[in-house]
Amino acid sequence: MSTVIRIQSEEARRLKKDTAFITFLNEVRENQLITFATSSAVEIEQREEAHAIMRALNLIEAQLDAAIGDEVVLNHSK
């Protein structure tokens, strides 16, 4: 179990440091912000989709942070 936590934590750290990955996330986030900001009042579905994508990006980042945090907890419990 601790090996799995350490591997996931290392992979999460690698992704968070990967400039291509971070650039990709930021581009997707920026595109969704533009979609949200430029949509008209009747384009509810477009705004909802942009919002859902933004939430998904936030969940991905939270999952990476959680994987890193799991290793910190593991190290402190030993």
Short mmCIF file of N, CA and C in Angstrom, two decimals:
data_model
loop_
_atom_site.label_atom_id
_atom_site.label_comp_id
_atom_site.label_asym_id
_atom_site.label_seq_id
_atom_site.Cartn_x
_atom_site.Cartn_y
_atom_site.Cartn_z
N MET A 1 0.82 -1.20 0.00
CA MET A 1 0.00 0.00 0.00
C MET A 1 0.86 1.26 0.00
N SER A 2 1.89 1.28 0.84
CA SER A 2 2.74 2.47 0.91
C SER A 2 3.50 2.67 -0.40
N THR A 3 3.82 1.58 -1.08
CA THR A 3 4.50 1.70 -2.38
C THR A 3 3.59 2.37 -3.39
N VAL A 4 2.33 2.01 -3.39
CA VAL A 4 1.36 2.61 -4.32
C VAL A 4 1.23 4.10 -4.02
N ILE A 5 1.15 4.46 -2.76
CA ILE A 5 1.04 5.87 -2.38
C ILE A 5 2.26 6.65 -2.83
N ARG A 6 3.43 6.07 -2.64
CA ARG A 6 4.66 6.76 -3.05
C ARG A 6 4.74 6.93 -4.57
N ILE A 7 4.34 5.91 -5.31
CA ILE A 7 4.34 5.99 -6.77
C ILE A 7 3.36 7.04 -7.25
N GLN A 8 2.15 7.02 -6.70
CA GLN A 8 1.14 8.01 -7.10
C GLN A 8 1.59 9.42 -6.75
N SER A 9 2.21 9.57 -5.60
CA SER A 9 2.70 10.88 -5.19
C SER A 9 3.79 11.38 -6.13
N GLU A 10 4.71 10.51 -6.50
CA GLU A 10 5.78 10.89 -7.42
C GLU A 10 5.22 11.26 -8.79
N GLU A 11 4.25 10.49 -9.26
CA GLU A 11 3.63 10.81 -10.55
C GLU A 11 2.89 12.15 -10.49
N ALA A 12 2.23 12.41 -9.38
CA ALA A 12 1.52 13.69 -9.21
C ALA A 12 2.52 14.84 -9.19
N ARG A 13 3.62 14.67 -8.48
CA ARG A 13 4.65 15.72 -8.45
C ARG A 13 5.21 15.97 -9.85
N ARG A 14 5.45 14.90 -10.58
CA ARG A 14 5.99 15.02 -11.93
C ARG A 14 5.02 15.80 -12.83
N LEU A 15 3.73 15.48 -12.74
CA LEU A 15 2.74 16.19 -13.54
C LEU A 15 2.67 17.67 -13.16
N LYS A 16 2.71 17.96 -11.86
CA LYS A 16 2.61 19.34 -11.42
C LYS A 16 3.82 20.17 -11.82
N LYS A 17 4.94 19.51 -12.11
CA LYS A 17 6.15 20.21 -12.55
C LYS A 17 6.29 20.22 -14.07
N ASP A 18 5.47 19.43 -14.77
CA ASP A 18 5.57 19.31 -16.22
C ASP A 18 5.01 20.57 -16.88
N THR A 19 5.87 21.33 -17.52
CA THR A 19 5.43 22.60 -18.11
C THR A 19 4.42 22.39 -19.23
N ALA A 20 4.55 21.33 -20.00
CA ALA A 20 3.59 21.06 -21.07
C ALA A 20 2.21 20.78 -20.48
N PHE A 21 2.16 19.98 -19.42
CA PHE A 21 0.89 19.66 -18.76
C PHE A 21 0.25 20.91 -18.17
N ILE A 22 1.05 21.70 -17.46
CA ILE A 22 0.55 22.93 -16.84
C ILE A 22 0.06 23.90 -17.91
N THR A 23 0.81 24.03 -18.99
CA THR A 23 0.41 24.91 -20.09
C THR A 23 -0.91 24.45 -20.67
N PHE A 24 -1.04 23.15 -20.88
CA PHE A 24 -2.28 22.59 -21.42
C PHE A 24 -3.46 22.90 -20.50
N LEU A 25 -3.30 22.65 -19.20
CA LEU A 25 -4.38 22.95 -18.25
C LEU A 25 -4.75 24.42 -18.28
N ASN A 26 -3.74 25.28 -18.29
CA ASN A 26 -4.01 26.72 -18.29
C ASN A 26 -4.70 27.16 -19.58
N GLU A 27 -4.31 26.59 -20.72
CA GLU A 27 -4.97 26.93 -21.98
C GLU A 27 -6.43 26.50 -21.98
N VAL A 28 -6.69 25.30 -21.50
CA VAL A 28 -8.07 24.82 -21.43
C VAL A 28 -8.87 25.72 -20.49
N ARG A 29 -8.30 26.04 -19.34
CA ARG A 29 -8.98 26.90 -18.37
C ARG A 29 -9.26 28.28 -18.98
N GLU A 30 -8.28 28.86 -19.65
CA GLU A 30 -8.45 30.18 -20.26
C GLU A 30 -9.53 30.15 -21.34
N ASN A 31 -9.53 29.10 -22.16
CA ASN A 31 -10.56 28.98 -23.20
C ASN A 31 -11.96 28.89 -22.60
N GLN A 32 -12.08 28.20 -21.49
CA GLN A 32 -13.38 28.07 -20.84
C GLN A 32 -13.81 29.39 -20.21
N LEU A 33 -12.85 30.12 -19.67
CA LEU A 33 -13.17 31.44 -19.12
C LEU A 33 -13.65 32.38 -20.22
N ILE A 34 -12.99 32.33 -21.37
CA ILE A 34 -13.40 33.16 -22.50
C ILE A 34 -14.80 32.76 -22.96
N THR A 35 -15.03 31.45 -23.07
CA THR A 35 -16.36 30.97 -23.46
C THR A 35 -17.42 31.47 -22.48
N PHE A 36 -17.12 31.37 -21.21
CA PHE A 36 -18.05 31.80 -20.17
C PHE A 36 -18.29 33.31 -20.27
N ALA A 37 -17.23 34.06 -20.43
CA ALA A 37 -17.34 35.53 -20.42
C ALA A 37 -18.00 36.09 -21.68
N THR A 38 -17.84 35.40 -22.79
CA THR A 38 -18.36 35.95 -24.05
C THR A 38 -19.69 35.35 -24.47
N SER A 39 -20.22 34.44 -23.69
CA SER A 39 -21.50 33.84 -24.05
C SER A 39 -22.64 34.84 -23.81
N SER A 40 -23.64 34.74 -24.63
CA SER A 40 -24.80 35.63 -24.47
C SER A 40 -25.72 35.06 -23.38
N ALA A 41 -26.68 35.85 -22.99
CA ALA A 41 -27.59 35.46 -21.92
C ALA A 41 -28.36 34.18 -22.23
N VAL A 42 -28.62 33.92 -23.50
CA VAL A 42 -29.40 32.73 -23.85
C VAL A 42 -28.53 31.48 -24.04
N GLU A 43 -27.22 31.62 -24.00
CA GLU A 43 -26.32 30.48 -24.21
C GLU A 43 -26.01 29.77 -22.88
N ILE A 44 -27.06 29.37 -22.24
CA ILE A 44 -26.94 28.73 -20.92
C ILE A 44 -26.15 27.43 -21.00
N GLU A 45 -26.44 26.62 -22.00
CA GLU A 45 -25.77 25.32 -22.13
C GLU A 45 -24.26 25.50 -22.32
N GLN A 46 -23.86 26.50 -23.08
CA GLN A 46 -22.44 26.78 -23.30
C GLN A 46 -21.75 27.14 -21.99
N ARG A 47 -22.40 28.00 -21.20
CA ARG A 47 -21.83 28.40 -19.92
C ARG A 47 -21.77 27.23 -18.95
N GLU A 48 -22.79 26.41 -18.94
CA GLU A 48 -22.80 25.25 -18.04
C GLU A 48 -21.69 24.27 -18.40
N GLU A 49 -21.47 24.07 -19.69
CA GLU A 49 -20.39 23.17 -20.12
C GLU A 49 -19.04 23.75 -19.74
N ALA A 50 -18.85 25.05 -19.96
CA ALA A 50 -17.58 25.69 -19.58
C ALA A 50 -17.36 25.58 -18.08
N HIS A 51 -18.42 25.76 -17.32
CA HIS A 51 -18.32 25.65 -15.86
C HIS A 51 -17.96 24.21 -15.46
N ALA A 52 -18.57 23.24 -16.09
CA ALA A 52 -18.28 21.84 -15.78
C ALA A 52 -16.83 21.50 -16.10
N ILE A 53 -16.33 22.02 -17.20
CA ILE A 53 -14.93 21.76 -17.56
C ILE A 53 -14.00 22.40 -16.53
N MET A 54 -14.31 23.61 -16.11
CA MET A 54 -13.50 24.29 -15.09
C MET A 54 -13.49 23.49 -13.78
N ARG A 55 -14.66 22.98 -13.41
CA ARG A 55 -14.73 22.17 -12.18
C ARG A 55 -13.90 20.90 -12.33
N ALA A 56 -13.93 20.28 -13.51
CA ALA A 56 -13.14 19.08 -13.75
C ALA A 56 -11.65 19.37 -13.63
N LEU A 57 -11.21 20.49 -14.19
CA LEU A 57 -9.81 20.87 -14.07
C LEU A 57 -9.41 21.07 -12.61
N ASN A 58 -10.29 21.70 -11.86
CA ASN A 58 -10.02 21.90 -10.43
C ASN A 58 -9.94 20.56 -9.69
N LEU A 59 -10.80 19.62 -10.08
CA LEU A 59 -10.77 18.29 -9.45
C LEU A 59 -9.49 17.54 -9.78
N ILE A 60 -9.02 17.69 -11.01
CA ILE A 60 -7.76 17.05 -11.40
C ILE A 60 -6.62 17.60 -10.54
N GLU A 61 -6.56 18.91 -10.39
CA GLU A 61 -5.51 19.50 -9.57
C GLU A 61 -5.65 19.10 -8.10
N ALA A 62 -6.87 19.01 -7.62
CA ALA A 62 -7.09 18.59 -6.23
C ALA A 62 -6.66 17.13 -6.03
N GLN A 63 -6.91 16.31 -7.03
CA GLN A 63 -6.51 14.90 -6.93
C GLN A 63 -4.99 14.77 -6.90
N LEU A 64 -4.30 15.57 -7.69
CA LEU A 64 -2.84 15.57 -7.67
C LEU A 64 -2.33 16.01 -6.30
N ASP A 65 -2.91 17.08 -5.76
CA ASP A 65 -2.51 17.56 -4.44
C ASP A 65 -2.80 16.51 -3.37
N ALA A 66 -3.90 15.79 -3.50
CA ALA A 66 -4.25 14.75 -2.52
C ALA A 66 -3.25 13.61 -2.56
N ALA A 67 -2.82 13.24 -3.75
CA ALA A 67 -1.83 12.16 -3.88
C ALA A 67 -0.52 12.56 -3.21
N ILE A 68 -0.13 13.81 -3.39
CA ILE A 68 1.09 14.31 -2.74
C ILE A 68 0.89 14.36 -1.23
N GLY A 69 -0.26 14.80 -0.79
CA GLY A 69 -0.58 14.86 0.63
C GLY A 69 -0.61 13.50 1.29
N ASP A 70 -1.07 12.50 0.56
CA ASP A 70 -1.09 11.13 1.11
C ASP A 70 0.30 10.66 1.48
N GLU A 71 1.28 11.01 0.66
CA GLU A 71 2.66 10.60 0.96
C GLU A 71 3.18 11.36 2.19
N VAL A 72 2.82 12.61 2.29
CA VAL A 72 3.25 13.41 3.46
C VAL A 72 2.69 12.76 4.73
N VAL A 73 1.43 12.40 4.72
CA VAL A 73 0.81 11.75 5.88
C VAL A 73 1.51 10.41 6.16
N LEU A 74 1.77 9.66 5.11
CA LEU A 74 2.46 8.37 5.27
C LEU A 74 3.82 8.56 5.92
N ASN A 75 4.56 9.56 5.48
CA ASN A 75 5.90 9.81 6.04
C ASN A 75 5.83 10.25 7.50
N HIS A 76 4.81 11.02 7.84
CA HIS A 76 4.70 11.49 9.24
C HIS A 76 4.20 10.40 10.17
N SER A 77 3.52 9.40 9.62
CA SER A 77 2.98 8.35 10.49
C SER A 77 4.02 7.28 10.82
N LYS A 78 5.16 7.34 10.17
CA LYS A 78 6.21 6.34 10.43
C LYS A 78 7.15 6.77 11.52
#
